[in-house]
Amino acid sequence: MENYLDLAVDLLPGLRTSIYMALACLAVGLPLGFLAGMALNSQQRWLRIVVVIFVEIFRGFPALLTLYLVYFGLTNFLVVGRFTSVVIAFGLTSAAYAAEIFRAAIASVPKGQLEAAQSLAFTRVQITTRVIIPHVLNVVVPPIIGIAIITFQGTALAYAIGARELLGSAYSIGMTDFRVLEPLMVAAALYLVVTSLLSWMEILADRRVQRITGKASRRRSGSARKRLKGKTDDKTSKSPALAR
């Protein structure tokens, strides 16, 4: 047992690197995914076509192939480190997957809210920041956490270009005495701890979204019943036969 605890301590720097990689990839991918989602809802056909091509390319490429293309391609023109290559490659991949999530969330914004904002003479920026983004944040958190889980697991591919993340650290430690299985088992346990924590957060976020959307639907149905009742009362008061 002490051996496994010592291995866990030795692997903590690699775990920290994997977490930093995943956070950096999401910091690149989520804003790009939001912009891509906005573009997919745009009235400009050429813009939608460009974004669809981007999404299909990076969703169609295997993540490892994208990493190889970025790492070996950019190094011909720029000085790019392993960490930066991982962030660029997986940031673009996560953006491609997040784009569809944001597209659906933006499309679900109630038209009444948009019309109300337009009637108040809101600018496009104000509509985005005050209407669209708050609604999107209430909806997209669970699937975005799912993307975060996949991105964190995907950082293991960085070992293929020599990065010392969690998997790379486990393999390097194991090769010092040619006992690779134990470090890999400890690394698997650390991956499981992080992904289980994220999965728990995803469940909580999904319950919160269901409560919010449930309350909103009840408010809409209640207001609809009130409008219908008001119309019925108006018709009753206007009809002499019904009034008698």
Short mmCIF file of C-alpha atoms in Angstrom, two decimals:
data_model
loop_
_atom_site.label_atom_id
_atom_site.label_comp_id
_atom_site.label_asym_id
_atom_site.label_seq_id
_atom_site.Cartn_x
_atom_site.Cartn_y
_atom_site.Cartn_z
CA MET A 1 0.00 0.00 0.00
CA GLU A 2 2.84 2.40 0.80
CA ASN A 3 4.27 1.81 -2.64
CA TYR A 4 0.99 2.89 -4.25
CA LEU A 5 0.77 5.98 -2.03
CA ASP A 6 4.32 6.92 -2.96
CA LEU A 7 3.46 6.46 -6.62
CA ALA A 8 0.39 8.68 -6.20
CA VAL A 9 2.55 11.41 -4.69
CA ASP A 10 5.08 11.05 -7.52
CA LEU A 11 2.28 11.34 -10.08
CA LEU A 12 0.74 14.51 -8.63
CA PRO A 13 2.89 16.83 -10.81
CA GLY A 14 1.70 14.94 -13.88
CA LEU A 15 -1.90 15.17 -12.69
CA ARG A 16 -1.48 18.91 -12.17
CA THR A 17 -0.11 19.24 -15.71
CA SER A 18 -3.09 17.31 -17.12
CA ILE A 19 -5.53 19.56 -15.25
CA TYR A 20 -3.75 22.69 -16.46
CA MET A 21 -3.81 21.35 -20.02
CA ALA A 22 -7.53 20.62 -19.85
CA LEU A 23 -8.33 24.04 -18.39
CA ALA A 24 -6.25 25.79 -21.04
CA CYS A 25 -7.93 23.78 -23.81
CA LEU A 26 -11.36 24.73 -22.48
CA ALA A 27 -10.29 28.37 -22.14
CA VAL A 28 -9.56 28.31 -25.87
CA GLY A 29 -12.34 26.00 -27.01
CA LEU A 30 -15.39 27.33 -25.17
CA PRO A 31 -15.19 30.96 -26.38
CA LEU A 32 -14.52 29.72 -29.91
CA GLY A 33 -17.42 27.29 -29.57
CA PHE A 34 -19.73 30.08 -28.44
CA LEU A 35 -18.74 32.26 -31.40
CA ALA A 36 -19.22 29.28 -33.71
CA GLY A 37 -22.65 28.65 -32.19
CA MET A 38 -23.58 32.29 -32.78
CA ALA A 39 -22.39 31.97 -36.37
CA LEU A 40 -24.45 28.81 -36.92
CA ASN A 41 -27.55 30.83 -35.94
CA SER A 42 -26.53 33.73 -38.17
CA GLN A 43 -28.58 34.91 -41.14
CA GLN A 44 -25.39 35.04 -43.21
CA ARG A 45 -25.30 31.85 -45.26
CA TRP A 46 -21.60 32.09 -46.12
CA LEU A 47 -20.72 32.39 -42.43
CA ARG A 48 -22.75 29.30 -41.56
CA ILE A 49 -21.02 27.36 -44.34
CA VAL A 50 -17.55 28.35 -43.10
CA VAL A 51 -18.37 27.33 -39.52
CA VAL A 52 -19.98 24.05 -40.61
CA ILE A 53 -16.79 23.18 -42.52
CA PHE A 54 -14.71 24.00 -39.43
CA VAL A 55 -16.93 21.88 -37.20
CA GLU A 56 -16.98 18.91 -39.57
CA ILE A 57 -13.19 18.97 -40.00
CA PHE A 58 -12.29 19.01 -36.33
CA ARG A 59 -15.06 16.61 -35.34
CA GLY A 60 -14.04 14.28 -38.17
CA PHE A 61 -10.31 14.22 -37.42
CA PRO A 62 -9.12 11.91 -34.65
CA ALA A 63 -7.80 14.01 -31.77
CA LEU A 64 -4.35 12.41 -32.03
CA LEU A 65 -4.14 13.26 -35.73
CA THR A 66 -5.06 16.88 -34.98
CA LEU A 67 -2.34 16.97 -32.33
CA TYR A 68 0.24 15.59 -34.76
CA LEU A 69 -0.76 18.09 -37.45
CA VAL A 70 -0.46 21.01 -35.05
CA TYR A 71 2.76 19.88 -33.38
CA PHE A 72 4.68 18.80 -36.48
CA GLY A 73 3.06 21.38 -38.76
CA LEU A 74 3.50 24.54 -36.72
CA THR A 75 7.05 23.69 -35.70
CA ASN A 76 8.05 24.16 -39.34
CA PHE A 77 7.16 27.84 -39.07
CA LEU A 78 7.04 28.72 -35.36
CA VAL A 79 8.66 27.72 -32.12
CA VAL A 80 5.79 25.88 -30.45
CA GLY A 81 6.16 23.83 -27.29
CA ARG A 82 4.36 20.63 -26.44
CA PHE A 83 1.97 22.28 -23.99
CA THR A 84 1.00 24.96 -26.52
CA SER A 85 0.48 22.36 -29.25
CA VAL A 86 -1.87 20.38 -27.01
CA VAL A 87 -3.84 23.52 -26.13
CA ILE A 88 -4.22 24.54 -29.78
CA ALA A 89 -5.15 21.07 -31.03
CA PHE A 90 -7.59 20.10 -28.29
CA GLY A 91 -8.89 23.66 -28.01
CA LEU A 92 -9.99 23.52 -31.64
CA THR A 93 -11.44 20.04 -31.16
CA SER A 94 -13.43 21.05 -28.08
CA ALA A 95 -14.62 24.19 -29.91
CA ALA A 96 -16.00 22.02 -32.72
CA TYR A 97 -17.98 19.90 -30.25
CA ALA A 98 -19.11 22.86 -28.15
CA ALA A 99 -20.35 24.74 -31.23
CA GLU A 100 -23.41 22.52 -31.63
CA ILE A 101 -24.20 22.76 -27.91
CA PHE A 102 -24.07 26.54 -28.02
CA ARG A 103 -26.05 26.61 -31.28
CA ALA A 104 -28.92 24.68 -29.72
CA ALA A 105 -28.80 26.78 -26.54
CA ILE A 106 -28.85 30.05 -28.47
CA ALA A 107 -31.70 28.82 -30.66
CA SER A 108 -33.70 28.01 -27.51
CA VAL A 109 -33.72 31.63 -26.30
CA PRO A 110 -37.43 32.61 -26.07
CA LYS A 111 -38.41 34.93 -28.91
CA GLY A 112 -40.38 37.05 -26.47
CA GLN A 113 -37.18 37.97 -24.64
CA LEU A 114 -35.46 38.96 -27.88
CA GLU A 115 -38.46 41.00 -29.01
CA ALA A 116 -38.62 42.73 -25.63
CA ALA A 117 -34.93 43.60 -25.84
CA GLN A 118 -35.38 44.96 -29.36
CA SER A 119 -38.37 47.04 -28.26
CA LEU A 120 -36.15 48.58 -25.58
CA ALA A 121 -33.68 49.58 -28.31
CA PHE A 122 -30.94 47.25 -27.07
CA THR A 123 -27.91 47.04 -29.31
CA ARG A 124 -26.76 43.68 -30.65
CA VAL A 125 -24.00 43.58 -28.04
CA GLN A 126 -26.48 44.33 -25.24
CA ILE A 127 -28.85 41.61 -26.49
CA THR A 128 -25.95 39.15 -26.50
CA THR A 129 -24.63 40.04 -23.04
CA ARG A 130 -27.95 40.66 -21.25
CA VAL A 131 -30.29 38.16 -22.90
CA ILE A 132 -28.49 35.43 -24.82
CA ILE A 133 -25.49 34.72 -22.58
CA PRO A 134 -27.49 34.47 -19.29
CA HIS A 135 -29.93 32.05 -20.94
CA VAL A 136 -27.12 30.01 -22.49
CA LEU A 137 -25.26 29.73 -19.17
CA ASN A 138 -28.37 28.27 -17.54
CA VAL A 139 -28.63 25.56 -20.20
CA VAL A 140 -25.16 24.52 -21.37
CA VAL A 141 -23.38 23.76 -18.09
CA PRO A 142 -24.13 19.98 -18.00
CA PRO A 143 -22.99 19.23 -21.58
CA ILE A 144 -19.99 21.53 -21.19
CA ILE A 145 -18.91 19.54 -18.13
CA GLY A 146 -19.20 16.46 -20.35
CA ILE A 147 -16.81 18.10 -22.81
CA ALA A 148 -14.50 18.93 -19.90
CA ILE A 149 -14.39 15.24 -18.95
CA ILE A 150 -13.53 14.20 -22.51
CA THR A 151 -10.90 16.94 -22.75
CA PHE A 152 -9.26 15.91 -19.49
CA GLN A 153 -9.13 12.29 -20.63
CA GLY A 154 -7.82 13.42 -24.02
CA THR A 155 -4.79 15.06 -22.45
CA ALA A 156 -3.37 11.53 -22.14
CA LEU A 157 -2.70 11.74 -25.89
CA ALA A 158 -0.11 14.43 -25.17
CA TYR A 159 2.19 11.57 -24.18
CA ALA A 160 2.49 10.82 -27.91
CA ILE A 161 4.53 14.02 -28.43
CA GLY A 162 6.59 13.61 -25.27
CA ALA A 163 4.59 15.73 -22.83
CA ARG A 164 4.93 14.82 -19.16
CA GLU A 165 1.28 14.79 -18.18
CA LEU A 166 -0.28 12.12 -15.99
CA LEU A 167 0.03 9.17 -18.38
CA GLY A 168 3.48 10.21 -19.57
CA SER A 169 4.67 10.58 -15.99
CA ALA A 170 3.31 7.14 -15.07
CA TYR A 171 5.06 5.49 -18.01
CA SER A 172 8.34 7.27 -17.29
CA ILE A 173 8.26 6.23 -13.63
CA GLY A 174 7.46 2.65 -14.59
CA MET A 175 10.31 2.43 -17.09
CA THR A 176 12.90 3.31 -14.45
CA ASP A 177 12.64 -0.22 -13.02
CA PHE A 178 10.59 -1.81 -15.83
CA ARG A 179 7.49 -2.12 -13.62
CA VAL A 180 4.95 -0.17 -15.62
CA LEU A 181 1.73 -1.76 -14.37
CA GLU A 182 1.70 -0.24 -10.87
CA PRO A 183 2.18 3.38 -12.01
CA LEU A 184 -0.44 2.91 -14.70
CA MET A 185 -2.93 1.55 -12.15
CA VAL A 186 -2.34 4.54 -9.87
CA ALA A 187 -2.71 6.89 -12.85
CA ALA A 188 -5.99 5.16 -13.74
CA ALA A 189 -7.22 5.72 -10.18
CA LEU A 190 -6.33 9.42 -10.37
CA TYR A 191 -8.12 9.76 -13.72
CA LEU A 192 -11.15 8.06 -12.17
CA VAL A 193 -11.17 10.41 -9.17
CA VAL A 194 -11.16 13.53 -11.34
CA THR A 195 -13.74 12.26 -13.85
CA SER A 196 -16.02 11.02 -11.05
CA LEU A 197 -15.91 14.45 -9.43
CA LEU A 198 -16.76 16.10 -12.75
CA SER A 199 -19.57 13.60 -13.37
CA TRP A 200 -21.04 14.42 -9.96
CA MET A 201 -20.89 18.13 -10.82
CA GLU A 202 -22.60 17.36 -14.14
CA ILE A 203 -25.47 15.59 -12.36
CA LEU A 204 -25.95 18.52 -9.98
CA ALA A 205 -25.87 21.01 -12.85
CA ASP A 206 -28.39 18.95 -14.82
CA ARG A 207 -30.79 18.91 -11.86
CA ARG A 208 -30.44 22.68 -11.54
CA VAL A 209 -31.21 23.15 -15.24
CA GLN A 210 -34.29 20.94 -14.91
CA ARG A 211 -35.53 23.02 -11.98
CA ILE A 212 -34.97 26.27 -13.89
CA THR A 213 -36.59 25.05 -17.10
CA GLY A 214 -39.45 23.46 -15.13
CA LYS A 215 -40.21 26.73 -13.35
CA ALA A 216 -40.01 28.64 -16.62
CA SER A 217 -42.40 26.25 -18.36
CA ARG A 218 -44.84 26.45 -15.45
CA ARG A 219 -44.73 30.26 -15.60
CA ARG A 220 -45.36 30.19 -19.34
CA SER A 221 -48.24 27.74 -19.01
CA GLY A 222 -49.71 29.79 -16.16
CA SER A 223 -49.56 33.01 -18.14
CA ALA A 224 -51.05 31.23 -21.15
CA ARG A 225 -53.96 30.00 -19.04
CA LYS A 226 -54.50 33.53 -17.72
CA ARG A 227 -54.56 34.95 -21.25
CA LEU A 228 -56.96 32.22 -22.38
CA LYS A 229 -59.20 32.85 -19.37
CA GLY A 230 -59.16 36.59 -20.07
CA LYS A 231 -60.17 36.05 -23.68
CA THR A 232 -62.97 33.70 -22.60
CA ASP A 233 -64.27 36.25 -20.09
CA ASP A 234 -64.19 38.97 -22.74
CA LYS A 235 -66.19 36.83 -25.16
CA THR A 236 -68.70 36.00 -22.42
CA SER A 237 -69.20 39.64 -21.50
CA LYS A 238 -69.62 40.64 -25.15
CA SER A 239 -72.21 37.93 -25.93
CA PRO A 240 -75.77 38.91 -24.81
CA ALA A 241 -76.99 35.33 -24.99
CA LEU A 242 -74.20 34.05 -22.78
CA ALA A 243 -74.62 37.01 -20.43
CA ARG A 244 -78.29 36.03 -19.82
#
